[in-house]
Amino acid sequence: MNALTDPPAPQPRTDSALAVEDRLYSALALVRVVVTVNMVGLNAYRRDSYAYPDLALAIVLALVVWTGVAIWLYSRRSRRTPALLVADLLIAVAAIAVTPWLKSDGFQATLPGFWVMGALLAWAIHWHWKGGLAAAVLLSLADLLPRQEVDQGNYGNIFLVLIGGPIVGFMCESLQRMAQERDAAERAAAAAEERTRLARAVHDGVLQVLTMVQRQGAAAGGQWAELGRLAGEQERGLRSLIRQQATVPSRSGGRVDLAGALEAMATAHPVRVEVATPGGAVLVDDHVAIETVAAVKACLDNVLAHVGPDASAWILAEAAPDAVTVSVRDDGPGMPPGRPEEAAAEGRLGVASSIRGRVEGLGGTATLQSGEWGTEWELRVPLA
């Protein structure tokens, strides 16, 4: 299996996800109070149905005490251990299990009643839908096994427990994932703003000076031309460094910054390359970035092979909502009409396979224009 088909690895809980969990346990504390009051009231109303009313009263008081202890224990992250969750569920199961002993064999309602929702929801919050399902199954079995017959009311309660636990767990997991995605988006936005600020500051100073030295050195010739060439290399390297060292990660949610990958090519290819990209990141799927960069490299390889190492090339990337367009142009003498077709017929598939084949494989188009001014490839890759 590859990266496109493998299931995503589970992400560790971030501070935002834990903060959401804290809020959910705070809400659960209120639910525990409500269901505890309900349990006390119902058992006081049904006290005549118990064969051992004094023992039943002691168990109800014990559950009230555990409610207070549980609210206190769950209020701190450090105390929310698996042992606490298991103990919470076992107490709920035990309270259900003693009901047939305290009542007659044909009992209808269990002693804790809806009080067991506290443990059920705690498992759903902590272990999401799997925890909610596991707790619901255990509570349902504890309720059903001692019964001689199951009526419509019992069935309805069990059905609600079995679907409620997983649904609540799924919603809790979704809330935590949304909090993580929100934090990632905020970090990306802040990083993009910082990158723009840095690029603007550097462009207004260092990059402009390096560009001027490159042009003046090329015009002066001799040793000054070499100095201009070195200044051009430093300019391209600095532009790439600005993008790569900015706080925006090169990958975001399984996507790759295509603009950053193209910037890196400015210093990675023997041909002198100038790269112009949008101010922000251009996020595309990993496969799209790999194929597009490979097609651009094939264009530069052609420049090196047919124009020479002293040639200059320009890469321009433009991002639209539905596609990315990358133009690669050189300052060579151009190529005769029909030359790409002749090369393909001779078995030289650089243009047909490495450039057109890659782009068309992504559902895009590769357009070639050539003349005395040079050669230009326009690669248009759809984002969807």
Short mmCIF file of N, CA and C in Angstrom, two decimals, residues 89 120 131-141 158 161-166:
data_model
loop_
_atom_site.label_atom_id
_atom_site.label_comp_id
_atom_site.label_asym_id
_atom_site.label_seq_id
_atom_site.Cartn_x
_atom_site.Cartn_y
_atom_site.Cartn_z
N LEU A 89 -17.01 2.29 35.67
CA LEU A 89 -17.93 1.39 34.97
C LEU A 89 -18.28 0.18 35.82
N LEU A 120 -21.01 5.65 31.36
CA LEU A 120 -21.11 5.46 29.91
C LEU A 120 -20.53 6.66 29.16
N GLY A 131 -15.04 3.29 23.02
CA GLY A 131 -15.31 3.25 24.46
C GLY A 131 -16.78 3.33 24.77
N GLY A 132 -17.51 4.19 24.04
CA GLY A 132 -18.95 4.27 24.26
C GLY A 132 -19.65 2.97 23.95
N LEU A 133 -19.22 2.29 22.87
CA LEU A 133 -19.84 1.01 22.51
C LEU A 133 -19.52 -0.06 23.54
N ALA A 134 -18.26 -0.14 23.99
CA ALA A 134 -17.88 -1.16 24.97
C ALA A 134 -18.64 -0.98 26.27
N ALA A 135 -18.71 0.25 26.76
CA ALA A 135 -19.44 0.50 28.01
C ALA A 135 -20.92 0.20 27.85
N ALA A 136 -21.50 0.56 26.70
CA ALA A 136 -22.92 0.30 26.47
C ALA A 136 -23.21 -1.20 26.45
N VAL A 137 -22.32 -1.99 25.84
CA VAL A 137 -22.53 -3.45 25.79
C VAL A 137 -22.48 -4.04 27.19
N LEU A 138 -21.51 -3.66 28.00
CA LEU A 138 -21.39 -4.20 29.36
C LEU A 138 -22.60 -3.83 30.21
N LEU A 139 -23.03 -2.58 30.14
CA LEU A 139 -24.18 -2.16 30.92
C LEU A 139 -25.45 -2.87 30.45
N SER A 140 -25.59 -3.07 29.16
CA SER A 140 -26.77 -3.76 28.63
C SER A 140 -26.81 -5.22 29.07
N LEU A 141 -25.65 -5.89 29.02
CA LEU A 141 -25.60 -7.28 29.46
C LEU A 141 -25.93 -7.41 30.94
N ILE A 158 -32.43 -0.31 26.44
CA ILE A 158 -31.19 -0.94 25.98
C ILE A 158 -30.80 -0.42 24.59
N VAL A 161 -29.26 2.99 24.89
CA VAL A 161 -27.90 2.92 25.43
C VAL A 161 -26.91 2.46 24.38
N LEU A 162 -27.29 1.44 23.60
CA LEU A 162 -26.37 0.87 22.61
C LEU A 162 -26.06 1.84 21.46
N ILE A 163 -27.02 2.67 21.08
CA ILE A 163 -26.72 3.63 20.02
C ILE A 163 -26.23 4.96 20.57
N GLY A 164 -26.63 5.28 21.83
CA GLY A 164 -26.21 6.55 22.41
C GLY A 164 -24.73 6.59 22.74
N GLY A 165 -24.20 5.50 23.29
CA GLY A 165 -22.78 5.48 23.66
C GLY A 165 -21.86 5.73 22.47
N PRO A 166 -21.98 4.96 21.38
CA PRO A 166 -21.11 5.21 20.22
C PRO A 166 -21.32 6.57 19.58
#
